mmCIF file of C-alpha atoms in Angstrom:
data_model
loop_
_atom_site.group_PDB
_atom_site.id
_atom_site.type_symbol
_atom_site.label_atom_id
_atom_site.label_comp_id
_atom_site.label_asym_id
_atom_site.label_seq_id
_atom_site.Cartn_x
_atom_site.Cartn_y
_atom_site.Cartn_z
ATOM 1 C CA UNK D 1 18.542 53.275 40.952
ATOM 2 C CA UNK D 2 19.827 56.874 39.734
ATOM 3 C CA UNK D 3 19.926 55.597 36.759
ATOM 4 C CA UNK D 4 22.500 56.428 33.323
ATOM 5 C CA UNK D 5 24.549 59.509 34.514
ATOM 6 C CA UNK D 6 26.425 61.696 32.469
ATOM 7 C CA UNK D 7 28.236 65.406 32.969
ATOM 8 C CA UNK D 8 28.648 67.693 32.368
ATOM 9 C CA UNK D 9 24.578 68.470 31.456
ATOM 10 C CA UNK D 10 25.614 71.469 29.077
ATOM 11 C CA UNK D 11 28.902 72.105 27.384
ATOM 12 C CA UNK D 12 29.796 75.155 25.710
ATOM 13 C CA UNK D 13 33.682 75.462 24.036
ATOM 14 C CA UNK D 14 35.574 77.176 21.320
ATOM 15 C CA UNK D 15 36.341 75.223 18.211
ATOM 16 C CA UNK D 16 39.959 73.954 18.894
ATOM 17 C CA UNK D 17 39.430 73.215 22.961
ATOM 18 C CA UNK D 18 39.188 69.245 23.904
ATOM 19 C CA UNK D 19 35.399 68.149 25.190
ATOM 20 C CA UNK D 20 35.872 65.266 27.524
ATOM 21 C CA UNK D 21 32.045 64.050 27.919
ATOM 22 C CA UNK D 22 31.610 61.328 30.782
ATOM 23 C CA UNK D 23 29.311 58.481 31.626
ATOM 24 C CA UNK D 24 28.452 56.345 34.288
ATOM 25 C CA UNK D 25 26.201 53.165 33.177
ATOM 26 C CA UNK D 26 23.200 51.617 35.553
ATOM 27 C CA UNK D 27 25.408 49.317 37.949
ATOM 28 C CA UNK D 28 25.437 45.674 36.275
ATOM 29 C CA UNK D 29 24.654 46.514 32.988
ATOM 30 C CA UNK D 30 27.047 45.414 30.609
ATOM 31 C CA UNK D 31 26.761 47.374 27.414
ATOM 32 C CA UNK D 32 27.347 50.941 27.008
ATOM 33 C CA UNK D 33 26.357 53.124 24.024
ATOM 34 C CA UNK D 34 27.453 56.326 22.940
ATOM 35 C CA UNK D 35 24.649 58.096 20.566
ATOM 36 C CA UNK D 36 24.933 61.700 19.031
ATOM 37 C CA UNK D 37 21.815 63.542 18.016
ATOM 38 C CA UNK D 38 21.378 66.505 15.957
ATOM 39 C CA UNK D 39 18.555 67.901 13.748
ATOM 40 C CA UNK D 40 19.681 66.869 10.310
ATOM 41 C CA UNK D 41 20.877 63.416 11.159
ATOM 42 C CA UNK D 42 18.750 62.425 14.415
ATOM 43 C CA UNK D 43 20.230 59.855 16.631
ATOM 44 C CA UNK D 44 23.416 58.175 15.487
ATOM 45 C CA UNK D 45 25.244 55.018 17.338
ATOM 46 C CA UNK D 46 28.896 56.054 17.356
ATOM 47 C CA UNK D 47 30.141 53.465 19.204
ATOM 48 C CA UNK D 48 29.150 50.694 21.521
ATOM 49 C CA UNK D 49 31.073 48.859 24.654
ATOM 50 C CA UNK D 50 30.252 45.294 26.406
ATOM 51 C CA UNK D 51 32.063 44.383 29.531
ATOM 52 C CA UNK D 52 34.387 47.935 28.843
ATOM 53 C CA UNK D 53 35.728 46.479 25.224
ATOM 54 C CA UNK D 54 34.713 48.560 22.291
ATOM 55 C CA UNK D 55 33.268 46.078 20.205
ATOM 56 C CA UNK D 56 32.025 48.808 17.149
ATOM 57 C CA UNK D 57 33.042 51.983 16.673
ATOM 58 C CA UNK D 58 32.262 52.365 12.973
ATOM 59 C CA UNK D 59 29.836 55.644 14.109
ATOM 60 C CA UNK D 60 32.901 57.319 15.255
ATOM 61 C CA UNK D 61 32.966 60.236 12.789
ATOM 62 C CA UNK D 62 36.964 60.770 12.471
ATOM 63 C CA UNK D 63 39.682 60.823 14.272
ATOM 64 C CA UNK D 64 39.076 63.905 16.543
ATOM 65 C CA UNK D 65 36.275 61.625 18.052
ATOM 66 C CA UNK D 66 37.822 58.865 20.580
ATOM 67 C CA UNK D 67 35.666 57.199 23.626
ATOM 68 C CA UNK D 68 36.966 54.577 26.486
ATOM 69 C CA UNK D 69 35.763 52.774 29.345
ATOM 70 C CA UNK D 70 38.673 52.130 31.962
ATOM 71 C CA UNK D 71 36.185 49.936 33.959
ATOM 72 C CA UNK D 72 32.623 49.349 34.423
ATOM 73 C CA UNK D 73 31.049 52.125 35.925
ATOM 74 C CA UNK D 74 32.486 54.923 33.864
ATOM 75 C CA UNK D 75 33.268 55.915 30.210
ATOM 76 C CA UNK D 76 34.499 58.939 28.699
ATOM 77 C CA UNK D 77 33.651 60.257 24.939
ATOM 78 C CA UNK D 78 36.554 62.964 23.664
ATOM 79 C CA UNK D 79 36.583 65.430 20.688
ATOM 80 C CA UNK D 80 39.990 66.994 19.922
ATOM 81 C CA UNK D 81 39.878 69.577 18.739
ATOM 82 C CA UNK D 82 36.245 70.017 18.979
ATOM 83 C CA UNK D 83 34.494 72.067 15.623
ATOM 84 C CA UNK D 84 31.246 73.677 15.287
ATOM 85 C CA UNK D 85 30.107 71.349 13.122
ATOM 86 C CA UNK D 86 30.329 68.547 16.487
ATOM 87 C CA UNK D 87 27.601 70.993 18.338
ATOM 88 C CA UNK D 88 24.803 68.256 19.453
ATOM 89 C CA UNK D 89 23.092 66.327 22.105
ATOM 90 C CA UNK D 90 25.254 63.717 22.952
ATOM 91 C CA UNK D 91 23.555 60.879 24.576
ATOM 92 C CA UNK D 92 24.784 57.756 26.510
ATOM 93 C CA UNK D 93 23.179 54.615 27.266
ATOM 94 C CA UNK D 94 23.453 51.188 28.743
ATOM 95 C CA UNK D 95 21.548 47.911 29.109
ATOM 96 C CA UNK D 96 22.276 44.573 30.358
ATOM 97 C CA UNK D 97 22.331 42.979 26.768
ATOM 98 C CA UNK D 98 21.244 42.662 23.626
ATOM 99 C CA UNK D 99 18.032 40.883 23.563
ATOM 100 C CA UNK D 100 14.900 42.611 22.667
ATOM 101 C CA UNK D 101 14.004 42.125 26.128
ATOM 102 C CA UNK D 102 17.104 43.928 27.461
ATOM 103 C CA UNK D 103 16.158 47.849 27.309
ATOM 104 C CA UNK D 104 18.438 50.441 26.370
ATOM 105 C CA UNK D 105 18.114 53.267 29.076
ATOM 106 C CA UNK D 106 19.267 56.421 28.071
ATOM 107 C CA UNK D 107 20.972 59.351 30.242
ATOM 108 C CA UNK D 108 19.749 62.874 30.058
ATOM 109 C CA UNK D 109 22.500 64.025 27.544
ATOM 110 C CA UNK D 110 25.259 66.579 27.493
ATOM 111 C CA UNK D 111 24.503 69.537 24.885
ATOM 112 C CA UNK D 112 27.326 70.695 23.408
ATOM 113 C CA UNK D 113 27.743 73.921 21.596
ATOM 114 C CA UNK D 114 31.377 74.390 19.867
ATOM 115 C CA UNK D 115 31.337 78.110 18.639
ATOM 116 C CA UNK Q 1 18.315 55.109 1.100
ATOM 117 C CA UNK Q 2 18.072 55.654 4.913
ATOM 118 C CA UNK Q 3 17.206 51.940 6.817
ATOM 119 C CA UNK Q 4 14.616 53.480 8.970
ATOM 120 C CA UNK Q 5 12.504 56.726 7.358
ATOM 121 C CA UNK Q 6 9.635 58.512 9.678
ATOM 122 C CA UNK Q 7 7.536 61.509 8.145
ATOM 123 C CA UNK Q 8 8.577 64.263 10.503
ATOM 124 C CA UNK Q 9 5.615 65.647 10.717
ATOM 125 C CA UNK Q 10 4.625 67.882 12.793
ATOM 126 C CA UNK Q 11 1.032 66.678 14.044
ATOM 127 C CA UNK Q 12 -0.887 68.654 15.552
ATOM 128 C CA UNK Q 13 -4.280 67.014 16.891
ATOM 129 C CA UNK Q 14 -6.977 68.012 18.981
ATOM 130 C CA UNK Q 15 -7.350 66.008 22.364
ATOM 131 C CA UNK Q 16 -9.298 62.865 22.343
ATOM 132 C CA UNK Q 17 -7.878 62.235 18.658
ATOM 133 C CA UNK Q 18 -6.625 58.987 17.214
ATOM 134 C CA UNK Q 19 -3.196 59.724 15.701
ATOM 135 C CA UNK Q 20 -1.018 56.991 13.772
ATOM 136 C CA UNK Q 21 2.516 57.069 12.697
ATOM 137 C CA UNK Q 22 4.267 54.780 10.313
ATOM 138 C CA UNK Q 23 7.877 53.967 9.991
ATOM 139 C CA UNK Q 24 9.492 52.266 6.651
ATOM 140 C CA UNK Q 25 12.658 50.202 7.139
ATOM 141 C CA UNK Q 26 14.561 48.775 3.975
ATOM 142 C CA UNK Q 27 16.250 46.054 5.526
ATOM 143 C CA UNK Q 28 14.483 43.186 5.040
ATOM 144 C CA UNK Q 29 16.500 41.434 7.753
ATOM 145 C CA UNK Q 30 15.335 43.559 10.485
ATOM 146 C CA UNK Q 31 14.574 41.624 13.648
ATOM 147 C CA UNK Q 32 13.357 43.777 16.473
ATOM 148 C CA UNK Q 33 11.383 47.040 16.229
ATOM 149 C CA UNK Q 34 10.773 49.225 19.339
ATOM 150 C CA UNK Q 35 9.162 52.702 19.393
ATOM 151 C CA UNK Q 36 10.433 55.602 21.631
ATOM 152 C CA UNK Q 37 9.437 58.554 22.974
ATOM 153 C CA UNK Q 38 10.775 62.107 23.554
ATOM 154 C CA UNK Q 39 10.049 64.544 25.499
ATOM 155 C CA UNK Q 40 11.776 68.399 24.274
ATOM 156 C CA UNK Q 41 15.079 68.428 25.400
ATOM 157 C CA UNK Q 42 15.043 64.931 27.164
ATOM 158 C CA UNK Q 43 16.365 61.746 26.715
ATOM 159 C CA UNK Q 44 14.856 58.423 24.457
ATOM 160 C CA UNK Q 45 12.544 56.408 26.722
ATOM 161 C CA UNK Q 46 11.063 53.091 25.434
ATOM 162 C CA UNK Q 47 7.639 53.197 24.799
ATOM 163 C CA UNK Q 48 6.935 49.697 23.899
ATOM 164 C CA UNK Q 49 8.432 46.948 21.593
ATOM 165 C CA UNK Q 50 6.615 45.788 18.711
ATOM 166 C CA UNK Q 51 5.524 42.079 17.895
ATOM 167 C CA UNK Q 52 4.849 40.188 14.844
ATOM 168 C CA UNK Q 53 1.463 39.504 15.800
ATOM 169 C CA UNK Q 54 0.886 43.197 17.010
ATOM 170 C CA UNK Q 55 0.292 44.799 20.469
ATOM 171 C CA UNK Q 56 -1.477 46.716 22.929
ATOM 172 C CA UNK Q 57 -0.548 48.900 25.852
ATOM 173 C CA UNK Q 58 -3.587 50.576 27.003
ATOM 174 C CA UNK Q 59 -4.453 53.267 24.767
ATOM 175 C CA UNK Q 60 -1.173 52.312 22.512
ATOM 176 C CA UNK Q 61 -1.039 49.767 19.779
ATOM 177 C CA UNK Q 62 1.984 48.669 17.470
ATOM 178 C CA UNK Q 63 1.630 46.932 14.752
ATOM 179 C CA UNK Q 64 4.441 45.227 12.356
ATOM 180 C CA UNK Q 65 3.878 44.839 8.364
ATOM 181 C CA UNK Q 66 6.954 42.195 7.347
ATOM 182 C CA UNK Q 67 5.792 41.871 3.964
ATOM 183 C CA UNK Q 68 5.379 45.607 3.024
ATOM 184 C CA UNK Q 69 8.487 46.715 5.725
ATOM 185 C CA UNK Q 70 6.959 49.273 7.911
ATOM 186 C CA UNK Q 71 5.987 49.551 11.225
ATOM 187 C CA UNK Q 72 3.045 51.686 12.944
ATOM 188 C CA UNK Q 73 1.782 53.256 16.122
ATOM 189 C CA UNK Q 74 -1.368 53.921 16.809
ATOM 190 C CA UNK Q 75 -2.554 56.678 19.856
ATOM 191 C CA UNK Q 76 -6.209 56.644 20.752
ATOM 192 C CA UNK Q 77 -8.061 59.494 22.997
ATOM 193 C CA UNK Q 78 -4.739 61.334 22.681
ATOM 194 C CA UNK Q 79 -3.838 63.672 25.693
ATOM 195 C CA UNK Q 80 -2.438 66.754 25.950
ATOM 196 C CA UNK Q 81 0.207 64.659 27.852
ATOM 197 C CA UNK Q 82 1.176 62.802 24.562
ATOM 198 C CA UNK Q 83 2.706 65.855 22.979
ATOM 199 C CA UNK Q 84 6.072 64.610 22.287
ATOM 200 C CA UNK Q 85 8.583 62.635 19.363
ATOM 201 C CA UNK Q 86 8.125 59.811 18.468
ATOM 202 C CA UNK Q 87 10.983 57.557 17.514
ATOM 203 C CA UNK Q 88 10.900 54.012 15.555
ATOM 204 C CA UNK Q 89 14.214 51.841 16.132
ATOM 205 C CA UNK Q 90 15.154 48.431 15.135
ATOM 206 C CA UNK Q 91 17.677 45.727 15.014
ATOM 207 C CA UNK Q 92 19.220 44.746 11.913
ATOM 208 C CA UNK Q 93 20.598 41.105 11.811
ATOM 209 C CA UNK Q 94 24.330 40.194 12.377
ATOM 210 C CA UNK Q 95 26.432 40.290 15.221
ATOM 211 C CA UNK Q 96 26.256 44.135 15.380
ATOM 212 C CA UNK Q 97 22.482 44.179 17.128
ATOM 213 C CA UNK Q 98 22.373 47.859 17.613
ATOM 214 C CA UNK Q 99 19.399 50.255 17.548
ATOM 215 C CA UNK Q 100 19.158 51.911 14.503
ATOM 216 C CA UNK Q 101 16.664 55.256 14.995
ATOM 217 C CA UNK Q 102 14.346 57.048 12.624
ATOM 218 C CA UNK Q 103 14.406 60.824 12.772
ATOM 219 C CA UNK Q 104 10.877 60.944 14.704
ATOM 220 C CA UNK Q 105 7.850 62.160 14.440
ATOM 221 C CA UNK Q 106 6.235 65.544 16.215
ATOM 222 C CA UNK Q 107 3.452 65.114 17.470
ATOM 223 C CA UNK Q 108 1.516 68.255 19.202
ATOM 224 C CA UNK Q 109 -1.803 66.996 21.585
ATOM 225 C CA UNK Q 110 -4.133 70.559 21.466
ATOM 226 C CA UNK Q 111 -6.686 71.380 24.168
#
């Protein structure tokens, strides 16, 4: 299994441009998370998919944030227009549910710089 | 209050060290409690869940304090290998059942 897939690996833009970060989940898992990470607030949820529905996005931080999943093997988080202050690791995930049993596997991340 | 708090550390410990870390949640209604690990500029990967009744995984052990909300992992005969963060996460009740993450804890194994 290659795993949680996600491109591009490093991201660097001018505060303004659009980011379009993608992800492709581990075939037959049904939920799909989109985390952010950054050194003052560490690993955020902003929003969460099961069976390509957005069940909560309450992480989202504003508008300029927007994520979908047209079907099940690929989602897409956007930032327009992208600021410096959205510079992070942005990290997606998936897993087959949401029982304790039911790991979350993460992807390697796409660093993004916005200068 | 954050829900999940981790002292950042860093540790730095000689090899063949036992190391602990705790993690303090404030939701009482936590459920599920997992720690993580995190290699520099890699992804989360589970470590191992943590039970009520506590647990082992070779040289690893988690333990889980309900009454006084905090969770711990303990490292024995750490290895230079074990340099890494360590991240607590739980589940809060509801229907929302997501991860919630501490900031981690640094830990440095030294020859």
């Amino acid at each position: 299994d290659a795993g949680v897939i996600q491109s591009p690996r490093h991201e660097v833009t001018e505060m303004g441009q659009e980011v379009t970060l993608r992800c492709k989940p581990i075939s037959g898992h049904d939920y799909l998370f989109w985390y952010r990470q950054t050194m003052m607030r560490g690993l955020e949820l902003l929003i969460y998919f099961n069976n390509n529905v957005p069940i909560d996005d309450s992480g989202m931080p504003e508008d300029r944030f927007s994520a979908k999943m047209p079907n099940a093997s690929f989602s897409t988080l956007k930032i327009q227009p992208s600021e410096p202050r959205d510079s992070a690791v942005y990290f997606c995930a998936s897993s087959r549910g949401l029982a304790k049993s039911d790991e979350q596997f993460f992807g390697p991340g796409t660093r993004l710089t916005v200068l | 209050r954050k829900e999940v708090e981790q002292d950042p550390g860093p540790f730095n410990v000689p090899e063949g060290a036992t190391v602990a870390f705790n993690c303090t949640y404030s939701n009482s209604a936590s459920q599920s409690f997992f720690w993580y690990r995190q290699d520099c500029r890699k992804e989360p990967k589970l470590l191992m869940s943590v039970y009520s009744s506590g647990n082992e995984d070779g040289r690893f052990t988690a333990q889980l304090n309900r009454a006084s909300q905090y969770i711990s992992l303990l490292i024995r005969d750490s290895k230079l290998s074990d340099s890494a963060t360590y991240l607590c996460a739980l589940i809060s009740s509801g229907s929302a059942r997501q991860l919630t993450f501490g900031s981690g804890t640094q830990l440095t194994v030294l020859p």
